[in-house]
PDB file of C-alpha atoms and ligand atoms in Angstrom:
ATOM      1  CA  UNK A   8      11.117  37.408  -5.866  1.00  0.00           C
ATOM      2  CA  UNK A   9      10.470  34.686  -3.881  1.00  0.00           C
ATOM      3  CA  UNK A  10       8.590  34.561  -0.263  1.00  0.00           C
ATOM      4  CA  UNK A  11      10.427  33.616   2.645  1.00  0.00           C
ATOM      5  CA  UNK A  12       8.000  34.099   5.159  1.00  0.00           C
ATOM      6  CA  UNK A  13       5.583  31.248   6.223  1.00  0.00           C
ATOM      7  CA  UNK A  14       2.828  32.722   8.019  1.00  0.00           C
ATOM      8  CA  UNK A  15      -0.277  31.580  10.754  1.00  0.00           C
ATOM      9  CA  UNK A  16      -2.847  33.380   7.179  1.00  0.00           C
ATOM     10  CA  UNK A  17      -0.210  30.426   4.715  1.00  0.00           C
ATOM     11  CA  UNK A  18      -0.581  27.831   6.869  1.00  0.00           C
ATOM     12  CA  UNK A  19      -4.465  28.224   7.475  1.00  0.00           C
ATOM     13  CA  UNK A  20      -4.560  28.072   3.296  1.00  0.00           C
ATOM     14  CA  UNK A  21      -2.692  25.458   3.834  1.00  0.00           C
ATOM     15  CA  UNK A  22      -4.899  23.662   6.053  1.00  0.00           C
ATOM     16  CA  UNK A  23      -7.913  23.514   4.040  1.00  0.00           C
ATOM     17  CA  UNK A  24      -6.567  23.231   1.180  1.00  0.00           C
ATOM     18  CA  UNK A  25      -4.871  20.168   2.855  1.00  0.00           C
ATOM     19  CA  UNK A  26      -9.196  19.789   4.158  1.00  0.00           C
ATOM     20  CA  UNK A  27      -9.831  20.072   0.007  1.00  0.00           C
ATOM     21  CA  UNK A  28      -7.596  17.341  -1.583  1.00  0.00           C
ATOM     22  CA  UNK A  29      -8.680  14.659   1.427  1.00  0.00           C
ATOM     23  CA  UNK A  30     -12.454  15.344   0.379  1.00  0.00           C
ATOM     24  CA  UNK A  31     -11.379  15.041  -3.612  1.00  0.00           C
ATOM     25  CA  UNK A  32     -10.241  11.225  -2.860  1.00  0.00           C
ATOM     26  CA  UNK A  33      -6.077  11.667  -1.348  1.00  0.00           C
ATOM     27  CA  UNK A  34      -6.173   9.197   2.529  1.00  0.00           C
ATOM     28  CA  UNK A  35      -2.985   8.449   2.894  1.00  0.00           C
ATOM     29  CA  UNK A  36      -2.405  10.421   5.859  1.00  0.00           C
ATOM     30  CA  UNK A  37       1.245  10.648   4.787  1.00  0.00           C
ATOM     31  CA  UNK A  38       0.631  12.049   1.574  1.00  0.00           C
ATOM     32  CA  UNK A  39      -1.317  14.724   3.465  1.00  0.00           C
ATOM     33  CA  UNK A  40       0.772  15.472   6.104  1.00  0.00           C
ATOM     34  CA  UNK A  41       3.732  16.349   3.829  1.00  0.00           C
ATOM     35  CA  UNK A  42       1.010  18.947   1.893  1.00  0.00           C
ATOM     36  CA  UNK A  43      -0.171  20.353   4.841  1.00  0.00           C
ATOM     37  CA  UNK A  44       3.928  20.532   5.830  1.00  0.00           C
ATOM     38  CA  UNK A  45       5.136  22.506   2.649  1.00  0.00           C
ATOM     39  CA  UNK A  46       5.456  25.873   2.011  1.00  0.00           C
ATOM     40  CA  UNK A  47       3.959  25.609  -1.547  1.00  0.00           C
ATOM     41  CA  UNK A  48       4.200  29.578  -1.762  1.00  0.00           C
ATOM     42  CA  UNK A  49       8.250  29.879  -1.546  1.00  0.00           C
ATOM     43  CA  UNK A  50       7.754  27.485  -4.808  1.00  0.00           C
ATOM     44  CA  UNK A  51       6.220  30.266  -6.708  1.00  0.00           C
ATOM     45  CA  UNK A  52       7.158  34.299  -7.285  1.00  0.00           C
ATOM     46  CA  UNK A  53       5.249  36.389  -4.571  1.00  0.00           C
ATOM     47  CA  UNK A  54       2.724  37.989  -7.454  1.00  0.00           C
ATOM     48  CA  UNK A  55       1.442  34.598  -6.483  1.00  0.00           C
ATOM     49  CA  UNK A  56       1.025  34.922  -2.361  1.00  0.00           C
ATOM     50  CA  UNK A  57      -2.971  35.336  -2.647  1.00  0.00           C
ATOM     51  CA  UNK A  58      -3.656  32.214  -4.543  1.00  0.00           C
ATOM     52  CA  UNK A  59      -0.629  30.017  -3.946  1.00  0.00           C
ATOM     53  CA  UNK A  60      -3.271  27.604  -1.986  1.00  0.00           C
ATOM     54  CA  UNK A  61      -5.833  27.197  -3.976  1.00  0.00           C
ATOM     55  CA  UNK A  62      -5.764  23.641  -5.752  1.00  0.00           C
ATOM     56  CA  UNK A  63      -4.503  25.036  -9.627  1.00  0.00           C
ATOM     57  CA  UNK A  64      -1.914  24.811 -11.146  1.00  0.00           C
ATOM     58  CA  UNK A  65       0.302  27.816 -11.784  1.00  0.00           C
ATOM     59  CA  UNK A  66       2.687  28.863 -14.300  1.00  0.00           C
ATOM     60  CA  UNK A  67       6.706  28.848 -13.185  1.00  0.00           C
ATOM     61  CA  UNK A  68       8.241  30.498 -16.151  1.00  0.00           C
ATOM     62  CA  UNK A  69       9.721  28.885 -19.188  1.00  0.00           C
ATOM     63  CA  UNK A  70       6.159  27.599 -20.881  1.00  0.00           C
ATOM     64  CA  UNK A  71       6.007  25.146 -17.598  1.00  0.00           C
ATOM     65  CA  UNK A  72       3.918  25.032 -14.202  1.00  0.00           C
ATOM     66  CA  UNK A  73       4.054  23.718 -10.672  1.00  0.00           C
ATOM     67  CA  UNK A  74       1.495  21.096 -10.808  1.00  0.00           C
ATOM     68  CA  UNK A  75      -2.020  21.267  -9.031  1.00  0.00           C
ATOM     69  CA  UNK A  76      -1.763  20.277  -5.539  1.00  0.00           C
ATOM     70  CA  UNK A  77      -4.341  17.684  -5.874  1.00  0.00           C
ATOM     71  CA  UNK A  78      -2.372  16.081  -9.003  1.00  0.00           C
ATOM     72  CA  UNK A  79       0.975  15.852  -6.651  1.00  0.00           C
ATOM     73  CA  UNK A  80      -0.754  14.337  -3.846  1.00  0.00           C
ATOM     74  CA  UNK A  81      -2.657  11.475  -6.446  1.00  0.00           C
ATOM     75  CA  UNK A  82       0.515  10.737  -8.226  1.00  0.00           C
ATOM     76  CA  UNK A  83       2.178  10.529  -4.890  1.00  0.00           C
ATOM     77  CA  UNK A  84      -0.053   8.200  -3.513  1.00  0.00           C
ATOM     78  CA  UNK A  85      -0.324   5.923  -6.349  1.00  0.00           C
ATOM     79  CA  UNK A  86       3.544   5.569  -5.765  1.00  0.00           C
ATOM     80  CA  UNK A  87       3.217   4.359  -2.563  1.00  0.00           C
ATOM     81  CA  UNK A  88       6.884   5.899  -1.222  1.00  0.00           C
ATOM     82  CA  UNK A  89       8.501   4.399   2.034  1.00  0.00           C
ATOM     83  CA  UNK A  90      11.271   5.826   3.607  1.00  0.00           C
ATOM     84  CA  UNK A  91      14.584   5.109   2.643  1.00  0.00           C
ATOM     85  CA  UNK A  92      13.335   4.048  -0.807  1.00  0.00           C
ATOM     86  CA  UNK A  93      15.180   5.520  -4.421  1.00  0.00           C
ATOM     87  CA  UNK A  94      13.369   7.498  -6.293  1.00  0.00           C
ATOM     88  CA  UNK A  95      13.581   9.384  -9.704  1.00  0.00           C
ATOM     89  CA  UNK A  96      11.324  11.546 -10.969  1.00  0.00           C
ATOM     90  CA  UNK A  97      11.069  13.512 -14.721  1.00  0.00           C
ATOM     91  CA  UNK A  98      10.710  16.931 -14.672  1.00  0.00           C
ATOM     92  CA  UNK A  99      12.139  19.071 -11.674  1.00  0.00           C
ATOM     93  CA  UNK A 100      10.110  21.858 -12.516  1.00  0.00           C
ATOM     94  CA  UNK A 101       9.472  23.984  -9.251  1.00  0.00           C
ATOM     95  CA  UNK A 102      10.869  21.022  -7.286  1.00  0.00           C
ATOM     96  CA  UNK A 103       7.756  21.395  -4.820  1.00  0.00           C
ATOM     97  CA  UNK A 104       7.139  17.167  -6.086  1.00  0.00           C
ATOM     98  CA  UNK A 105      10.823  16.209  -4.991  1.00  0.00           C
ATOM     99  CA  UNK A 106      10.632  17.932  -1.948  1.00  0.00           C
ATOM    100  CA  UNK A 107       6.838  16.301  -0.998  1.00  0.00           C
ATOM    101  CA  UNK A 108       8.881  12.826  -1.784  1.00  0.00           C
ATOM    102  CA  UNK A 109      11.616  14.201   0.112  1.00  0.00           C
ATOM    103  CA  UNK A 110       9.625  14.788   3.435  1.00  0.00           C
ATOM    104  CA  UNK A 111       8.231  10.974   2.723  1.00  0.00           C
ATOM    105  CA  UNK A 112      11.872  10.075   3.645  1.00  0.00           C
ATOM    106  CA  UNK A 113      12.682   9.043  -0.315  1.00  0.00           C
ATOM    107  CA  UNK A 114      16.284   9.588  -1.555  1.00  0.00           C
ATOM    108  CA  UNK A 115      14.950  11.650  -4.658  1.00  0.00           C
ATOM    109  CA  UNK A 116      16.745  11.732  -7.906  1.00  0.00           C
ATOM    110  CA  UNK A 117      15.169  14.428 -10.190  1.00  0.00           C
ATOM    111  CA  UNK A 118      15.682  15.704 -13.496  1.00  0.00           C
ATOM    112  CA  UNK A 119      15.115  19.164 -15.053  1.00  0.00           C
ATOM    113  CA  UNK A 120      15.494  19.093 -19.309  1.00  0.00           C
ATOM    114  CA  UNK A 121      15.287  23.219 -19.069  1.00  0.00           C
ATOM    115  CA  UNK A 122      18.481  25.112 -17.923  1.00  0.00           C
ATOM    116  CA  UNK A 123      17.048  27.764 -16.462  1.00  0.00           C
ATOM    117  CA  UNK A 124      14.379  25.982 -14.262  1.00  0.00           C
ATOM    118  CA  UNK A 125      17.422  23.874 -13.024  1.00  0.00           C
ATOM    119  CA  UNK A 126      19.478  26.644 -12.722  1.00  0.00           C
ATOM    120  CA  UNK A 127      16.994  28.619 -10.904  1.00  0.00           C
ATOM    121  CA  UNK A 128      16.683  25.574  -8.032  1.00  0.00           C
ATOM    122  CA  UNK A 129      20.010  26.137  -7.474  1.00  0.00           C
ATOM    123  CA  UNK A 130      19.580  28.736  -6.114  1.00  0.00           C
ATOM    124  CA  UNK A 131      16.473  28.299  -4.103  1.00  0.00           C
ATOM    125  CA  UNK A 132      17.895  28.320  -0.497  1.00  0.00           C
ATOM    126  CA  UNK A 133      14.633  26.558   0.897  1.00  0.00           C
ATOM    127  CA  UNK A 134      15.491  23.119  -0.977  1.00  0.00           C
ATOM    128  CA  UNK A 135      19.292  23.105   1.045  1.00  0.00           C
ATOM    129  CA  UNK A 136      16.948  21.853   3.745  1.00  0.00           C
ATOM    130  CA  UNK A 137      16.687  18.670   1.754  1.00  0.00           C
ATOM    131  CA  UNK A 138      20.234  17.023   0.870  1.00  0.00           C
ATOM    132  CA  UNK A 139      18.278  14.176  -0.034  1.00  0.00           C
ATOM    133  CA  UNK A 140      17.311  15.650  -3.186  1.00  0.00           C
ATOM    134  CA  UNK A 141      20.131  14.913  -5.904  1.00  0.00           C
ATOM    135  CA  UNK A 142      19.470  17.230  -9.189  1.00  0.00           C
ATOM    136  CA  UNK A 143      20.122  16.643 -12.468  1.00  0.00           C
ATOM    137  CA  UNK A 144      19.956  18.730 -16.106  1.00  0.00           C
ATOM    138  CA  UNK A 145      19.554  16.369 -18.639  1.00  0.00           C
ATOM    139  CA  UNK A 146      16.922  14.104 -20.728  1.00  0.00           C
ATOM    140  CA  UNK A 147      14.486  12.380 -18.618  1.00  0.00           C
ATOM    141  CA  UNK A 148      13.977   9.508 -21.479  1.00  0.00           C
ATOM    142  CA  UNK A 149      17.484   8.563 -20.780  1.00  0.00           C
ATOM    143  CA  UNK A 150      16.889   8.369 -16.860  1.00  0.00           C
ATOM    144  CA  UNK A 151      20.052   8.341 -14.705  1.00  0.00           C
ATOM    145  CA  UNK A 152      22.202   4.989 -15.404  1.00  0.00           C
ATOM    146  CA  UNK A 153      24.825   5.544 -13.217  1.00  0.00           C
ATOM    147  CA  UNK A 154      22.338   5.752  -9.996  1.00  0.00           C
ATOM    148  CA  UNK A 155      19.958   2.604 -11.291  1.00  0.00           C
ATOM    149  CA  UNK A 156      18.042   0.447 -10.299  1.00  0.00           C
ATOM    150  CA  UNK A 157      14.889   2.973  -8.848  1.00  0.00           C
ATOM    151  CA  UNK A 158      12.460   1.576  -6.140  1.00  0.00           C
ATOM    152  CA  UNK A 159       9.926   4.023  -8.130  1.00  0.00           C
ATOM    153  CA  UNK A 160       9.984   6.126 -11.118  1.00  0.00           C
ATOM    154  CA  UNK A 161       7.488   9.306 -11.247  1.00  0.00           C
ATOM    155  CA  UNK A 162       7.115  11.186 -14.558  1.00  0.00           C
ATOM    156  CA  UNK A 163       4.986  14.877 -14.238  1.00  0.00           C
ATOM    157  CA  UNK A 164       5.297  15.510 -18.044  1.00  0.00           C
ATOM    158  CA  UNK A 165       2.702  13.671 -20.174  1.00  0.00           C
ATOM    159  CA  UNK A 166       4.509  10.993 -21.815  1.00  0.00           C
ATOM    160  CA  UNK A 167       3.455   9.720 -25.454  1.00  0.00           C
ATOM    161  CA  UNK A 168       4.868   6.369 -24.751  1.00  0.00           C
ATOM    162  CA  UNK A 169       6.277   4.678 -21.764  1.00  0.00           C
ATOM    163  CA  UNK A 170      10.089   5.020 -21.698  1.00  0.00           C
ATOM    164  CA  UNK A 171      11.739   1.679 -22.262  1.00  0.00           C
ATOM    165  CA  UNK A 172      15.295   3.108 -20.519  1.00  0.00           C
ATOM    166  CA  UNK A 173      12.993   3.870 -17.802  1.00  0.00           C
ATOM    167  CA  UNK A 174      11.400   0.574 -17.252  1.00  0.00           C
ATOM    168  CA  UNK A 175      15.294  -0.947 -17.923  1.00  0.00           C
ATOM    169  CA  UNK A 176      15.851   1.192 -14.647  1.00  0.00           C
ATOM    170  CA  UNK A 177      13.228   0.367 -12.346  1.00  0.00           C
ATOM    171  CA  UNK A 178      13.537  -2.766  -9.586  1.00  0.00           C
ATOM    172  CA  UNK A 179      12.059  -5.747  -9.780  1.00  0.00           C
ATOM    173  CA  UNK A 180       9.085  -5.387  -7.801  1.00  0.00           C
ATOM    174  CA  UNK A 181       9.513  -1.247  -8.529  1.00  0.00           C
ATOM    175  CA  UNK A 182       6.926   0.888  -9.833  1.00  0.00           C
ATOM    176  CA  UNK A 183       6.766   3.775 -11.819  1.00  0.00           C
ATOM    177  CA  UNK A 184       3.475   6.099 -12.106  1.00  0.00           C
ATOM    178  CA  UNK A 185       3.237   7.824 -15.439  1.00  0.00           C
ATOM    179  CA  UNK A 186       0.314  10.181 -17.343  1.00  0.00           C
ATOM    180  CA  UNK A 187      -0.079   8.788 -20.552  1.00  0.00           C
ATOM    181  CA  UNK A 188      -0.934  10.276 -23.658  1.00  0.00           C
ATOM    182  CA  UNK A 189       0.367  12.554 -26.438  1.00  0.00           C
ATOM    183  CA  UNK A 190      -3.214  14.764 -26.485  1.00  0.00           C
ATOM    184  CA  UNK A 191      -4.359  17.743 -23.942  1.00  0.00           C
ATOM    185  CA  UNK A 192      -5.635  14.816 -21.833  1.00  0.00           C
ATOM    186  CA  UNK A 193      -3.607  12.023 -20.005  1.00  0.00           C
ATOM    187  CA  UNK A 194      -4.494   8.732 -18.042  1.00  0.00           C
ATOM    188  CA  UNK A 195      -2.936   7.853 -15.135  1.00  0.00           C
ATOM    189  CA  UNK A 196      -1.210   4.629 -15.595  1.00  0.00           C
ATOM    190  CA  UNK A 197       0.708   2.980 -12.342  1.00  0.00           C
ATOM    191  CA  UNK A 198       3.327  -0.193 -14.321  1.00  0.00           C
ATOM    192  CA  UNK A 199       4.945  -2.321 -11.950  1.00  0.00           C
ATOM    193  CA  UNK A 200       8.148  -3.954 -13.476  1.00  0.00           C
ATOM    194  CA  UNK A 201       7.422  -7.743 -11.565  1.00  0.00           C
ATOM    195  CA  UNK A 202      10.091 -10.283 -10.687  1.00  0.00           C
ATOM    196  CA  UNK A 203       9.700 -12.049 -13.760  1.00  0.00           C
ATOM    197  CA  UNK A 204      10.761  -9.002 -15.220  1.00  0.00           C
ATOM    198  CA  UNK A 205       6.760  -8.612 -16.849  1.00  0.00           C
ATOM    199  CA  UNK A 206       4.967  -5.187 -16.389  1.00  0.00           C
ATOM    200  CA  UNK A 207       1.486  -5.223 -14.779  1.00  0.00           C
ATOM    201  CA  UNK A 208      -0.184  -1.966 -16.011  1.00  0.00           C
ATOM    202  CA  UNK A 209      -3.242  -0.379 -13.987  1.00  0.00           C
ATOM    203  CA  UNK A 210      -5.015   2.174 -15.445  1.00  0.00           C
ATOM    204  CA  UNK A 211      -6.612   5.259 -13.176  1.00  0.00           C
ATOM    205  CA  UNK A 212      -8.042   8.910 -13.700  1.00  0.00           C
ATOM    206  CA  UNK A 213      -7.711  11.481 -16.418  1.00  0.00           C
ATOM    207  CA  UNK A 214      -5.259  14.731 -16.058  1.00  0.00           C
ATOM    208  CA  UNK A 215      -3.669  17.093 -17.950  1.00  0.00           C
ATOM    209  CA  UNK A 216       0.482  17.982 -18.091  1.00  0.00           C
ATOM    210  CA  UNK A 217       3.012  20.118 -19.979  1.00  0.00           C
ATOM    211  CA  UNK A 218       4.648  17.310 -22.698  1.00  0.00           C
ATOM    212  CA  UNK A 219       7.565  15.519 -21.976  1.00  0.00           C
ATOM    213  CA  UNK A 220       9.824  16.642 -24.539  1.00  0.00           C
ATOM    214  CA  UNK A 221      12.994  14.982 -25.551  1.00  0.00           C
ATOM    215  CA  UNK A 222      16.283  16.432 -25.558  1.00  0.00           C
ATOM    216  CA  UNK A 223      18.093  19.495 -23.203  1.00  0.00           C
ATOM    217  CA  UNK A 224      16.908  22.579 -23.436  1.00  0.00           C
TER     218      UNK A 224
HETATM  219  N1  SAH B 311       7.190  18.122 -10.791  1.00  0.00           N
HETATM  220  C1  SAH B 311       7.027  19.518 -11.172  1.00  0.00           C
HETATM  221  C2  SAH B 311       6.059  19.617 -12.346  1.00  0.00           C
HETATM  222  C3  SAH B 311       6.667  20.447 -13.422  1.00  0.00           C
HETATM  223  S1  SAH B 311       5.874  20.426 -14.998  1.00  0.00           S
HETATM  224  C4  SAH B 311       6.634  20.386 -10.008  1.00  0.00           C
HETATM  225  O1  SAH B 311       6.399  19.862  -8.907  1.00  0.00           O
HETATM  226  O2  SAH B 311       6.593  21.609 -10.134  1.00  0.00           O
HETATM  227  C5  SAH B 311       6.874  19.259 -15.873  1.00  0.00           C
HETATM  228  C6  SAH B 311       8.350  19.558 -16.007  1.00  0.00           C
HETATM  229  O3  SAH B 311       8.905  18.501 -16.787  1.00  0.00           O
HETATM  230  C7  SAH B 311       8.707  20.850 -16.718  1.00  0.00           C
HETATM  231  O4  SAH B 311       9.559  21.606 -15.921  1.00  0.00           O
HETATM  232  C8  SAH B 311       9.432  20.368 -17.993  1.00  0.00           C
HETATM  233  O5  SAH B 311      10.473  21.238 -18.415  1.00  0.00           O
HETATM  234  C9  SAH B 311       9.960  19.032 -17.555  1.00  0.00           C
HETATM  235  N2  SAH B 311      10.251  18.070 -18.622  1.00  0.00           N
HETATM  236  C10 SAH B 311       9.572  17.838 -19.775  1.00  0.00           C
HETATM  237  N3  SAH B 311      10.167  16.859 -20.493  1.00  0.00           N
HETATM  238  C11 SAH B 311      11.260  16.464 -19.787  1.00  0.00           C
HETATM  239  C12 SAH B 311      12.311  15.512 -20.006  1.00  0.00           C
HETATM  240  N4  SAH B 311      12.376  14.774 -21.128  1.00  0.00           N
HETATM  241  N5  SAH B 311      13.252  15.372 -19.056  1.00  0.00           N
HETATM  242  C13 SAH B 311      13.243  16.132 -17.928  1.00  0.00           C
HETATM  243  N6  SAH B 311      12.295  17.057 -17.672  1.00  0.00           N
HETATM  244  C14 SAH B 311      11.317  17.221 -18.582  1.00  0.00           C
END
């Protein structure tokens, strides 16, 4: 079961936890605001209500987690969002990313590779608050065609390699932030796709994700 209830006890967790992340490194205020904003504990089954604020990760259910706050609010700063701007991401999972890019004012585009994960968004009343998030089942290697070009691409799996369709579907001038790696232990890597259609790669901290995996599930 899921919580429904957002309390004065969640949203003083929510607070300092929002007090932790600034002091690990996150400033943009916007980034920090949508934390502090989020009910991260409807994201997660209520076995979870005691810890749901404390900067881990925690599993969701098919072998996959809702990343660490700390990680969301890094990767989402790295892709500096503005409103209005397209974005995809890989890997639905608990959908508590889309909906952080979502209350940044992005038009999110998000893909889940596991059935049941998407399936079990669907029916996650708490996310018809956000018609701006578009879901998708399918392969994020193949990205979403049909609704290119991307202002920004975000990938929460670790990625062996970065995926050509997924550079062929970012803007010139886009960017698309990406752990890379194929062991337990990724780097951050932020590749801007620039005019001349060249990719300017900068390289930031360690983390660690599920794979990205290829194919449906
Ligand atoms: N953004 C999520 C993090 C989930 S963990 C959140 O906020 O909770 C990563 C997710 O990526 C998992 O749900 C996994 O099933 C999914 N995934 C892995 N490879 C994928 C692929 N090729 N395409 C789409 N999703 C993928």
């Amino acid at each position: 079961m899921r919580p429904t209830e957002d309390t004065y006890r969640h949203q003083g967790l929510r607070k300092k936890l929002v007090q932790g992340i600034h002091k690990k490194g996150i400033t943009d205020e916007k980034v920090l605001d949508a934390v502090l904003d989020i009910p991260r504990h409807f994201f997660l089954d209520s076995a979870f209500d005691e810890v749901a604020y404390e900067d881990r990760a925690f599993p969701i259910g098919e072998g996959q987690t809702i990343s660490q706050p700390y990680t969301v609010a890094y990767q989402t700063q790295l892709l500096e969002v503005k409103p209005f701007m397209k974005v995809l991401e890989i890997g639905t999972g608990s959908a508590y990313q889309a909906v952080v890019l979502a209350e940044m004012g992005a038009q999110v585009y998000t893909i889940e590779r596991q059935k049941k994960l998407f399936d079990s968004n669907k029916k996650f009343d708490f996310l018809k608050k956000y018609p701006s998030i578009k879901f998708f089942y399918g392969d994020g290697y193949e990205g979403l065609p049909t609704y290119a070009p991307f202002d920004r691409i975000l990938i929460t799996a670790a990625a062996p390699q970065i995926p050509p369709k997924l550079i062929e579907q970012l803007k010139p001038g886009g960017m698309m932030v990406i752990p890379l790696g194929s062991g337990d232990v990724q780097q951050m890597m932020r590749v801007t796709k620039l005019e001349s259609g060249a990719l300017k790669e900068e390289v930031f901290d360690h983390f660690s994700f599920v794979p990205m995996v290829g194919g449906k599930k």
